[in-house]
Tab-separated table of C-alpha atoms in Angstrom:
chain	number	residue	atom	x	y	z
A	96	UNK	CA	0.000	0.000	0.000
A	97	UNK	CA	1.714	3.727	-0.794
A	98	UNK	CA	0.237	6.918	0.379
A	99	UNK	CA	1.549	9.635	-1.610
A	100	UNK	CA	1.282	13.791	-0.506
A	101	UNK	CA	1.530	16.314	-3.336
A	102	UNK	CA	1.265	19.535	-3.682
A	103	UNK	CA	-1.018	20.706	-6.511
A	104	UNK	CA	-0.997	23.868	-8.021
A	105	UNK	CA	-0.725	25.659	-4.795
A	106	UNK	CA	-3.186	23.271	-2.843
A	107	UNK	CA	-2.600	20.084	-0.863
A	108	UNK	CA	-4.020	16.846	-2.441
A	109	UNK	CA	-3.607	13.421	-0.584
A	110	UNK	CA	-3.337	10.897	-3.428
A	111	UNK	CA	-3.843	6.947	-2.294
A	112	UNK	CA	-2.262	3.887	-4.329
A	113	UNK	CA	-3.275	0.500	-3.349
A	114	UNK	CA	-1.564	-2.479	-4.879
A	115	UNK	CA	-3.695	-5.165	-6.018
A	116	UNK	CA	-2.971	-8.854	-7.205
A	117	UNK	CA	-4.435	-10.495	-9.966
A	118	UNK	CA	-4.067	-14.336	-9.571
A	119	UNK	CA	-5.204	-17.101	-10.853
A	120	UNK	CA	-4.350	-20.664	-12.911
A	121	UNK	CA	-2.949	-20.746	-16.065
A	122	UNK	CA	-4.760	-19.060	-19.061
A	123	UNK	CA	-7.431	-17.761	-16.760
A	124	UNK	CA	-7.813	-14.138	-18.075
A	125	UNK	CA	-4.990	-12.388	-15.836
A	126	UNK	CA	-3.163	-10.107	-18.615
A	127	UNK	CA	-6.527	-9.291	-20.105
A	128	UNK	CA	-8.240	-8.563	-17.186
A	129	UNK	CA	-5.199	-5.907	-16.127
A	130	UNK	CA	-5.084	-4.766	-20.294
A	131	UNK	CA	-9.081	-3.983	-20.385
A	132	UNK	CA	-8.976	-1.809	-16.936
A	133	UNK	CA	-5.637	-0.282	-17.075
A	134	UNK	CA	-5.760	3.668	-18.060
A	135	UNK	CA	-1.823	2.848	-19.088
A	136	UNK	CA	-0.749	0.835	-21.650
A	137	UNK	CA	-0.093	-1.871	-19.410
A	138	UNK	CA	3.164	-3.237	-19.024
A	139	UNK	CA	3.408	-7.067	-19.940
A	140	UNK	CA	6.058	-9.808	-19.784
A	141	UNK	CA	4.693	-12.727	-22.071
A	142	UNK	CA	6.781	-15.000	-24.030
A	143	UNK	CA	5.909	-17.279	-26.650
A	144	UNK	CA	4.477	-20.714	-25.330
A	145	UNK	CA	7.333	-23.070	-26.231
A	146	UNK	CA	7.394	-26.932	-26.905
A	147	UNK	CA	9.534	-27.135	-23.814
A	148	UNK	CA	6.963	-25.345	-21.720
A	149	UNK	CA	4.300	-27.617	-22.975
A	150	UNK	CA	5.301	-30.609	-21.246
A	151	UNK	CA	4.962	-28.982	-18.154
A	152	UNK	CA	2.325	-26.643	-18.585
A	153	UNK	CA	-1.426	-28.095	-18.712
A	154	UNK	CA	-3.261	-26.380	-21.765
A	155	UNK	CA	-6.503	-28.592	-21.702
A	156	UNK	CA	-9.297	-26.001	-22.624
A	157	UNK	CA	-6.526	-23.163	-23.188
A	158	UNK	CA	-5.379	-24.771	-26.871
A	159	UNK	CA	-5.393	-21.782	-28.197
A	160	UNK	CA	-3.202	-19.384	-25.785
A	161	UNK	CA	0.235	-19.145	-27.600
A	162	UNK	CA	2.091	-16.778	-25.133
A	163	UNK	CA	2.103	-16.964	-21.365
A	164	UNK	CA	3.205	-13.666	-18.713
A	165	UNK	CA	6.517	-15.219	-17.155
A	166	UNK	CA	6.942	-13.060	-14.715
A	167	UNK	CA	4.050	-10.209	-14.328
A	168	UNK	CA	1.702	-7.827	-15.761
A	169	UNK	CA	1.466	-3.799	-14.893
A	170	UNK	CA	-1.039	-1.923	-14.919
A	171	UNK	CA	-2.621	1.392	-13.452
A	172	UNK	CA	-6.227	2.445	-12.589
A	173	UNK	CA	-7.787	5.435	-10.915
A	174	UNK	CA	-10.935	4.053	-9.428
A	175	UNK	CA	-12.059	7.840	-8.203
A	176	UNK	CA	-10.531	10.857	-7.310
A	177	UNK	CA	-7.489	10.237	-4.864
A	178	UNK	CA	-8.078	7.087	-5.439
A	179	UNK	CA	-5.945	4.689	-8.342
A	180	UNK	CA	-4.898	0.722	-7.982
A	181	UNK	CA	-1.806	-0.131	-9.531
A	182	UNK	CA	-2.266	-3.609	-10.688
A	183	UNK	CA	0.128	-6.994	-10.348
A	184	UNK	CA	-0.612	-9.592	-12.504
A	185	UNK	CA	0.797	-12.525	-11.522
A	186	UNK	CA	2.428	-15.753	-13.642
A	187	UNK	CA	-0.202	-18.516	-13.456
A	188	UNK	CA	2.440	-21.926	-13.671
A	189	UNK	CA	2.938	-23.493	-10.595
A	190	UNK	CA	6.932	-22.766	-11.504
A	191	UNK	CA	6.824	-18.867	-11.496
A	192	UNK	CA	5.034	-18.945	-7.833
A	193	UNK	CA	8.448	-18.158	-6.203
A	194	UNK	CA	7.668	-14.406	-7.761
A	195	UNK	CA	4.228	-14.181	-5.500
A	196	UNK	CA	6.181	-13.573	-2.364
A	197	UNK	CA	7.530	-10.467	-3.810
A	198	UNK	CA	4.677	-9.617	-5.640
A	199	UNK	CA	2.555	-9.850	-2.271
A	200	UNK	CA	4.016	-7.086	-0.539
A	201	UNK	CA	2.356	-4.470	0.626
A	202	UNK	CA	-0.606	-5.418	-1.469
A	203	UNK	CA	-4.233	-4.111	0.190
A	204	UNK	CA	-5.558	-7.599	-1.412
A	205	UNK	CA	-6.024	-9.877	-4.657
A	206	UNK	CA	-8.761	-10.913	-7.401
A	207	UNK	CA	-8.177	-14.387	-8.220
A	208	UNK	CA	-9.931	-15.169	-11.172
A	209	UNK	CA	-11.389	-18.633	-11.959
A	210	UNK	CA	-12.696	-20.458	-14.988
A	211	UNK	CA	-15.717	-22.614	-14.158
A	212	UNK	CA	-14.279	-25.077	-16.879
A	213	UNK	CA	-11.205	-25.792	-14.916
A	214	UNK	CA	-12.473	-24.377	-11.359
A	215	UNK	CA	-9.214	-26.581	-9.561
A	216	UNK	CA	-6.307	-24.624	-11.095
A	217	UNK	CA	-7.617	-21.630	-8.766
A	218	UNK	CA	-6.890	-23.819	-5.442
A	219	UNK	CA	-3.287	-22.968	-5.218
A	220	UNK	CA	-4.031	-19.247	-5.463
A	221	UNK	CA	-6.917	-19.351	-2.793
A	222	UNK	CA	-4.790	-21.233	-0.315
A	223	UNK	CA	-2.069	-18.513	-0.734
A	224	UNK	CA	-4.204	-15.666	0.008
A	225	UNK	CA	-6.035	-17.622	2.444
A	226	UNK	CA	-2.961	-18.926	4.520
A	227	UNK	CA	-1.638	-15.476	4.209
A	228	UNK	CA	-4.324	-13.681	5.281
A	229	UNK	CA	-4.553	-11.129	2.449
A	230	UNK	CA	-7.912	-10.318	1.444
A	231	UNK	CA	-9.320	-11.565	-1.711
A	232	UNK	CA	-12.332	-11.983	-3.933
A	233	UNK	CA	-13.187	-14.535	-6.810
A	234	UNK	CA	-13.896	-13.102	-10.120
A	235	UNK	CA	-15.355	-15.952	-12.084
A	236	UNK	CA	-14.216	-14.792	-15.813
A	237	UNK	CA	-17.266	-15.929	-17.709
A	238	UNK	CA	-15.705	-17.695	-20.954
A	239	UNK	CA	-18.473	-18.400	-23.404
A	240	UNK	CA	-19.731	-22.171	-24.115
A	241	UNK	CA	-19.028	-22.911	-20.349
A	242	UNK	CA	-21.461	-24.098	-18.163
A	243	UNK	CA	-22.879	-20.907	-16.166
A	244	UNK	CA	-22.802	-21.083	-12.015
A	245	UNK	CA	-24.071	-19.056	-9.574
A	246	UNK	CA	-21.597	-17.591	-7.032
A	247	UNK	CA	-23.038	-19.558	-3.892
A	248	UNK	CA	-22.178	-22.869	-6.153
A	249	UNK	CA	-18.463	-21.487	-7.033
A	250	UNK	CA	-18.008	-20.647	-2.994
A	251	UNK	CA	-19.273	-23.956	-1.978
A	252	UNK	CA	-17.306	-25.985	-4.633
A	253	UNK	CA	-13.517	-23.633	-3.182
A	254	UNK	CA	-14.870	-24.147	0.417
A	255	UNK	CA	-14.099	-20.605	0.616
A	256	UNK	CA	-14.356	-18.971	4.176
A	257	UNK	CA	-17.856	-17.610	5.235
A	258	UNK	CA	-17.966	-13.591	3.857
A	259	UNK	CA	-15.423	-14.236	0.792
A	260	UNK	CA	-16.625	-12.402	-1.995
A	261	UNK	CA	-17.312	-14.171	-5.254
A	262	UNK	CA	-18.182	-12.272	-8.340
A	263	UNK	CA	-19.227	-13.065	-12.096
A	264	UNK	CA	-16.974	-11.007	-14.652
A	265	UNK	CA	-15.853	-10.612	-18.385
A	266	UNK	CA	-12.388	-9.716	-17.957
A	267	UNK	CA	-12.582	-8.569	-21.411
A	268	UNK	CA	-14.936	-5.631	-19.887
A	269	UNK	CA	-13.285	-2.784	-18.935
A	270	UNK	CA	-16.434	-1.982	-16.342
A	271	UNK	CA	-17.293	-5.032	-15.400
A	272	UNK	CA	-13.439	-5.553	-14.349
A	273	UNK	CA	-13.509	-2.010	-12.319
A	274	UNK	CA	-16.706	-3.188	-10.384
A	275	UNK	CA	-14.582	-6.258	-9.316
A	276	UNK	CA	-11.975	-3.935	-7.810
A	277	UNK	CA	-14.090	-1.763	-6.416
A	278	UNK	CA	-15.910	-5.062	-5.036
A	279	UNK	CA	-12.279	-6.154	-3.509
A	280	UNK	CA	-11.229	-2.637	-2.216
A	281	UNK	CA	-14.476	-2.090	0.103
A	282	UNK	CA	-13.738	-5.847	1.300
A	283	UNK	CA	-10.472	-5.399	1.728
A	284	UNK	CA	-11.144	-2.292	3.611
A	285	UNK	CA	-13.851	-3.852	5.705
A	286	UNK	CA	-11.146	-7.019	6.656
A	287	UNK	CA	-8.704	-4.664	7.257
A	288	UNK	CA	-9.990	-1.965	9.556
A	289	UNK	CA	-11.816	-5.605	11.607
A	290	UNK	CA	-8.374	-6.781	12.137
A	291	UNK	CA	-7.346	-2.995	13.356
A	292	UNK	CA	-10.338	-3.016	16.444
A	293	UNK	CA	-9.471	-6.594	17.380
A	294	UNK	CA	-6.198	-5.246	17.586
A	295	UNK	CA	-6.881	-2.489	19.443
A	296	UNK	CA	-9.779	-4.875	21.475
């Protein structure tokens, strides 16, 4: 999280940056989600999908994603006034999750986003946040020709804990992707200022 005071053409203005993770399984919707809401042209670090990478990387239902981010994408968003998420997507394959530890820090919370077709390869990134305690929601990218579920099912089916948000999104739509972060920064700001009073209890 970084607070940053300027001074603005003679008059004080407090602007806030949060940092938010974007997290998910492989071929999920991570770079587009951060490309459609980013107001900057989003910085990206995807490389070609090679044969090598193949044989350890499971493609079922992605067939045709030919590049994958192999370390993280960038991007910036002002949500209101004062107010603007930078945004850390993060590499999906299981190998690139030594990057996540840096990537976590300081961040208010995360959107991991899920694909109904292949709901499992979100575990990993629930179980991070989770163990971690970082507040997160699930933003179930809604790919076409898959099955359609309700959020109570997708909760149910993670065994999420009680009160963890779970939202249906295109990540293809730039508002649909902003409501999602506006849906994870009044969580994450509820979560955090609970922990504060319990701290303070």
């Amino acid at each position: 999280m970084v607070s940053d005071d300027s001074d603005v053409q003679g008059g004080d203005t407090t602007a806030l940056a949060l940092k938010i993770l974007v997290a998910g399984g492989f071929g999920v919707g991570k770079t587009t989600l951060v490309g459609a809401v980013s107001e900057i042209r989003p910085l990206r670090t995807e490389e070609l999908l090679s044969e090598a990478g193949q044989l350890v990387d499971d493609t079922d239902g992605v067939d045709q994603k030919v590049t994958t981010t192999v370390a993280m994408d960038f991007g910036r968003i002002t949500i209101r006034s004062g107010l603007s998420l930078y945004l850390f997507g993060t590499p999906g394959q299981d190998r690139f999750w030594f990057l996540w530890d840096e990537l976590s820090q300081g961040a208010l919370g995360a959107v991991v986003l899920a694909d109904t077709r292949r709901l499992e390869d979100c575990f990993p990134a629930v179980d991070y946040f989770e163990h971690r305690h970082i507040p997160f929601v699930v933003a179930v990218n809604c790919f076409s020709g898959a099955r359609s579920y309700g959020a109570q099912d997708v909760a149910r089916a993670l065994d999420l804990d009680q009160g963890t948000p779970v939202v249906l999104c295109d990540a293809r739509d730039r508002d649909s992707g902003k409501e999602v972060l506006i849906r994870l920064v009044e969580y994450a700001g509820r979560m955090h200022t609970a922990r504060l009073l319990d701290s303070v209890g």
